[in-house]
Amino acid sequence: MGKFISFEGGEGSGKSTQWQRLAQALEARGLPVLATREPGGTPAGAAIRRLLLTPEGTALDPLAELLLYAADRAHHVQQVLLPALQEGKWVLCDRYQDSTTVYQGLVRGIPADRIQALAQWTTEGLQPHLTFLLDLPPEIGLQRSKSRLAAEKSGEDRFEQEAIEFHQKVRAGFLKLAQQEPKRFVILDATQDMTTLHQKILQRVEAFS
Ligand SMILES: Nc1ncnc2c1ncn2[C@@H]1O[C@H](COP(=O)(O)OP(=O)(O)OP(=O)(O)O)[C@@H](O)[C@H]1O
Ligand SMILES: [Mg+2]
């Protein structure tokens, strides 16, 4: 079995930046790497991603939102994550189940027992070995996110449009999960510069391998 590492955190916290830099660093060492993301890590998932992250999904019912994430993840686990891990790859995933536990569970308010039951069903219990939580005040994250979305002319701003209270709950939710599973989570102060964060992540991955 390969190693499974996920990146979690609120909008604009630097997940994709660090995920990409870690992938490059491991590849440079000649390790087999699969870098993927949720939602949208498969062609079918890309269609689900559009619905979830663009204004096309405006006013999605919370239960429908949860089930769309679950559909994307079930497909991704079966078609991408499990095969890659079986081939012994280093699988790096930009968001995974913890995002659903936080956004659809703790923040949207779907009861934890339902979220847990569905998680078991969609992931078959597949958990990351290591999860980096990029923790950042949401005001800073949203500012970063806005600049990136504008620069890339991306319309994936459905969550960015939520009120600041929503993003504060997201931050608190991730910290709560991390405290519940201190062995799996590494909490990083995401106000640090990109290179410092990358070095800390790499050190932690090297200690782990
Ligand atoms: N440590 C950092 N310090 C300052 N700016 C950063 C840092 N990390 C990333 N950024 C910048 O902030 C923006 C958002 O970063 P990134 O896309 O990696 O975040 P994300 O967590 O993946 O966001 P999203 O939730 O929107 O996917 C980018 O423009 C990126 O260059
Ligand atoms: Mg991202």
PDB file of C-alpha atoms in Angstrom, residues 53-172:
ATOM      1  CA  LEU A  53     -18.489  25.248  -6.751  1.00  0.00           C
ATOM      2  CA  THR A  54     -20.069  27.620  -9.273  1.00  0.00           C
ATOM      3  CA  PRO A  55     -23.251  29.662  -8.993  1.00  0.00           C
ATOM      4  CA  GLU A  56     -24.928  26.898 -11.063  1.00  0.00           C
ATOM      5  CA  GLY A  57     -25.400  25.236  -7.686  1.00  0.00           C
ATOM      6  CA  THR A  58     -27.034  28.278  -6.062  1.00  0.00           C
ATOM      7  CA  ALA A  59     -29.536  27.339  -3.367  1.00  0.00           C
ATOM      8  CA  LEU A  60     -28.632  23.645  -3.471  1.00  0.00           C
ATOM      9  CA  ASP A  61     -30.417  21.916  -0.625  1.00  0.00           C
ATOM     10  CA  PRO A  62     -27.861  20.904   2.067  1.00  0.00           C
ATOM     11  CA  LEU A  63     -28.767  17.236   1.701  1.00  0.00           C
ATOM     12  CA  ALA A  64     -28.384  17.395  -2.082  1.00  0.00           C
ATOM     13  CA  GLU A  65     -25.030  19.137  -1.603  1.00  0.00           C
ATOM     14  CA  LEU A  66     -23.889  16.387   0.783  1.00  0.00           C
ATOM     15  CA  LEU A  67     -24.931  13.632  -1.629  1.00  0.00           C
ATOM     16  CA  LEU A  68     -23.180  15.283  -4.575  1.00  0.00           C
ATOM     17  CA  TYR A  69     -19.941  15.371  -2.585  1.00  0.00           C
ATOM     18  CA  ALA A  70     -20.510  11.745  -1.631  1.00  0.00           C
ATOM     19  CA  ALA A  71     -21.094  10.746  -5.266  1.00  0.00           C
ATOM     20  CA  ASP A  72     -17.922  12.526  -6.352  1.00  0.00           C
ATOM     21  CA  ARG A  73     -15.939  10.886  -3.536  1.00  0.00           C
ATOM     22  CA  ALA A  74     -17.303   7.356  -3.997  1.00  0.00           C
ATOM     23  CA  HIS A  75     -16.332   7.453  -7.661  1.00  0.00           C
ATOM     24  CA  HIS A  76     -12.926   8.989  -6.880  1.00  0.00           C
ATOM     25  CA  VAL A  77     -12.125   6.434  -4.145  1.00  0.00           C
ATOM     26  CA  GLN A  78     -12.982   3.482  -6.382  1.00  0.00           C
ATOM     27  CA  GLN A  79     -11.510   4.714  -9.653  1.00  0.00           C
ATOM     28  CA  VAL A  80      -8.497   6.721  -8.545  1.00  0.00           C
ATOM     29  CA  LEU A  81      -7.465   6.589  -4.874  1.00  0.00           C
ATOM     30  CA  LEU A  82      -7.656   2.857  -4.140  1.00  0.00           C
ATOM     31  CA  PRO A  83      -5.980   1.739  -7.401  1.00  0.00           C
ATOM     32  CA  ALA A  84      -3.137   4.243  -6.915  1.00  0.00           C
ATOM     33  CA  LEU A  85      -2.592   3.173  -3.305  1.00  0.00           C
ATOM     34  CA  GLN A  86      -2.597  -0.457  -4.374  1.00  0.00           C
ATOM     35  CA  GLU A  87       0.138   0.396  -6.874  1.00  0.00           C
ATOM     36  CA  GLY A  88       2.183   1.805  -3.981  1.00  0.00           C
ATOM     37  CA  LYS A  89       1.888   5.464  -5.001  1.00  0.00           C
ATOM     38  CA  TRP A  90       2.102   8.534  -2.822  1.00  0.00           C
ATOM     39  CA  VAL A  91      -1.441   9.845  -3.134  1.00  0.00           C
ATOM     40  CA  LEU A  92      -1.820  13.551  -2.400  1.00  0.00           C
ATOM     41  CA  CYS A  93      -5.386  14.807  -2.238  1.00  0.00           C
ATOM     42  CA  ASP A  94      -6.491  18.449  -2.151  1.00  0.00           C
ATOM     43  CA  ARG A  95      -9.515  18.136   0.240  1.00  0.00           C
ATOM     44  CA  TYR A  96     -11.127  14.833   1.241  1.00  0.00           C
ATOM     45  CA  GLN A  97     -13.703  13.525   3.721  1.00  0.00           C
ATOM     46  CA  ASP A  98     -12.794  16.005   6.491  1.00  0.00           C
ATOM     47  CA  SER A  99     -14.087  18.841   4.288  1.00  0.00           C
ATOM     48  CA  THR A 100     -17.498  17.153   4.126  1.00  0.00           C
ATOM     49  CA  THR A 101     -17.489  16.445   7.863  1.00  0.00           C
ATOM     50  CA  VAL A 102     -16.870  20.150   8.449  1.00  0.00           C
ATOM     51  CA  TYR A 103     -18.808  21.969   5.687  1.00  0.00           C
ATOM     52  CA  GLN A 104     -21.873  19.745   5.288  1.00  0.00           C
ATOM     53  CA  GLY A 105     -21.848  18.413   8.870  1.00  0.00           C
ATOM     54  CA  LEU A 106     -20.623  20.914  11.451  1.00  0.00           C
ATOM     55  CA  VAL A 107     -21.410  24.034   9.386  1.00  0.00           C
ATOM     56  CA  ARG A 108     -24.536  23.202   7.363  1.00  0.00           C
ATOM     57  CA  GLY A 109     -25.819  21.222  10.337  1.00  0.00           C
ATOM     58  CA  ILE A 110     -26.461  17.736   8.986  1.00  0.00           C
ATOM     59  CA  PRO A 111     -26.303  15.404  12.036  1.00  0.00           C
ATOM     60  CA  ALA A 112     -22.906  13.833  12.712  1.00  0.00           C
ATOM     61  CA  ASP A 113     -24.223  10.250  12.762  1.00  0.00           C
ATOM     62  CA  ARG A 114     -25.555  10.630   9.212  1.00  0.00           C
ATOM     63  CA  ILE A 115     -22.320  12.202   8.001  1.00  0.00           C
ATOM     64  CA  GLN A 116     -20.358   9.364   9.592  1.00  0.00           C
ATOM     65  CA  ALA A 117     -22.549   6.617   8.156  1.00  0.00           C
ATOM     66  CA  LEU A 118     -22.361   8.117   4.686  1.00  0.00           C
ATOM     67  CA  ALA A 119     -18.582   8.563   5.019  1.00  0.00           C
ATOM     68  CA  GLN A 120     -18.163   4.893   5.812  1.00  0.00           C
ATOM     69  CA  TRP A 121     -20.237   4.016   2.779  1.00  0.00           C
ATOM     70  CA  THR A 122     -18.512   6.356   0.314  1.00  0.00           C
ATOM     71  CA  THR A 123     -14.894   5.822   1.426  1.00  0.00           C
ATOM     72  CA  GLU A 124     -15.125   2.203   2.627  1.00  0.00           C
ATOM     73  CA  GLY A 125     -13.189   3.469   5.619  1.00  0.00           C
ATOM     74  CA  LEU A 126     -10.260   4.788   3.544  1.00  0.00           C
ATOM     75  CA  GLN A 127      -8.578   7.449   5.688  1.00  0.00           C
ATOM     76  CA  PRO A 128      -5.479   9.540   4.981  1.00  0.00           C
ATOM     77  CA  HIS A 129      -2.342   8.502   6.852  1.00  0.00           C
ATOM     78  CA  LEU A 130      -1.524  12.163   7.302  1.00  0.00           C
ATOM     79  CA  THR A 131      -3.620  15.334   6.974  1.00  0.00           C
ATOM     80  CA  PHE A 132      -2.204  18.852   6.814  1.00  0.00           C
ATOM     81  CA  LEU A 133      -4.627  21.451   8.140  1.00  0.00           C
ATOM     82  CA  LEU A 134      -3.804  24.928   6.860  1.00  0.00           C
ATOM     83  CA  ASP A 135      -5.282  27.134   9.552  1.00  0.00           C
ATOM     84  CA  LEU A 136      -5.898  30.774   8.725  1.00  0.00           C
ATOM     85  CA  PRO A 137      -8.204  33.633   9.832  1.00  0.00           C
ATOM     86  CA  PRO A 138     -10.955  33.557   7.185  1.00  0.00           C
ATOM     87  CA  GLU A 139     -10.637  37.267   6.435  1.00  0.00           C
ATOM     88  CA  ILE A 140      -7.139  36.619   5.089  1.00  0.00           C
ATOM     89  CA  GLY A 141      -8.139  33.436   3.259  1.00  0.00           C
ATOM     90  CA  LEU A 142     -11.071  35.084   1.513  1.00  0.00           C
ATOM     91  CA  GLN A 143      -8.878  37.972   0.407  1.00  0.00           C
ATOM     92  CA  ARG A 144      -6.339  35.545  -1.076  1.00  0.00           C
ATOM     93  CA  SER A 145      -9.077  33.498  -2.666  1.00  0.00           C
ATOM     94  CA  LYS A 146     -10.685  36.541  -4.286  1.00  0.00           C
ATOM     95  CA  SER A 147      -7.373  37.581  -5.834  1.00  0.00           C
ATOM     96  CA  ARG A 148      -6.762  34.078  -7.160  1.00  0.00           C
ATOM     97  CA  LEU A 149     -10.289  33.692  -8.586  1.00  0.00           C
ATOM     98  CA  ALA A 150      -9.981  37.089 -10.300  1.00  0.00           C
ATOM     99  CA  ALA A 151      -6.502  36.326 -11.689  1.00  0.00           C
ATOM    100  CA  GLU A 152      -7.662  32.966 -13.057  1.00  0.00           C
ATOM    101  CA  LYS A 153     -11.051  34.336 -14.164  1.00  0.00           C
ATOM    102  CA  SER A 154     -12.546  31.407 -12.248  1.00  0.00           C
ATOM    103  CA  GLY A 155     -16.229  31.254 -11.444  1.00  0.00           C
ATOM    104  CA  GLU A 156     -15.726  28.711  -8.639  1.00  0.00           C
ATOM    105  CA  ASP A 157     -16.850  31.107  -5.928  1.00  0.00           C
ATOM    106  CA  ARG A 158     -20.010  29.551  -4.481  1.00  0.00           C
ATOM    107  CA  PHE A 159     -18.477  29.095  -1.019  1.00  0.00           C
ATOM    108  CA  GLU A 160     -16.567  32.391  -1.126  1.00  0.00           C
ATOM    109  CA  GLN A 161     -19.974  34.084  -1.325  1.00  0.00           C
ATOM    110  CA  GLU A 162     -20.997  32.725   2.081  1.00  0.00           C
ATOM    111  CA  ALA A 163     -20.989  35.144   5.067  1.00  0.00           C
ATOM    112  CA  ILE A 164     -17.904  35.522   7.263  1.00  0.00           C
ATOM    113  CA  GLU A 165     -19.675  33.603  10.095  1.00  0.00           C
ATOM    114  CA  PHE A 166     -19.836  30.588   7.785  1.00  0.00           C
ATOM    115  CA  HIS A 167     -16.073  30.704   7.265  1.00  0.00           C
ATOM    116  CA  GLN A 168     -15.432  31.166  10.991  1.00  0.00           C
ATOM    117  CA  LYS A 169     -17.434  27.993  11.634  1.00  0.00           C
ATOM    118  CA  VAL A 170     -15.397  26.195   8.967  1.00  0.00           C
ATOM    119  CA  ARG A 171     -12.174  27.184  10.706  1.00  0.00           C
ATOM    120  CA  ALA A 172     -13.455  26.127  14.145  1.00  0.00           C
TER     121      ALA A 172
END
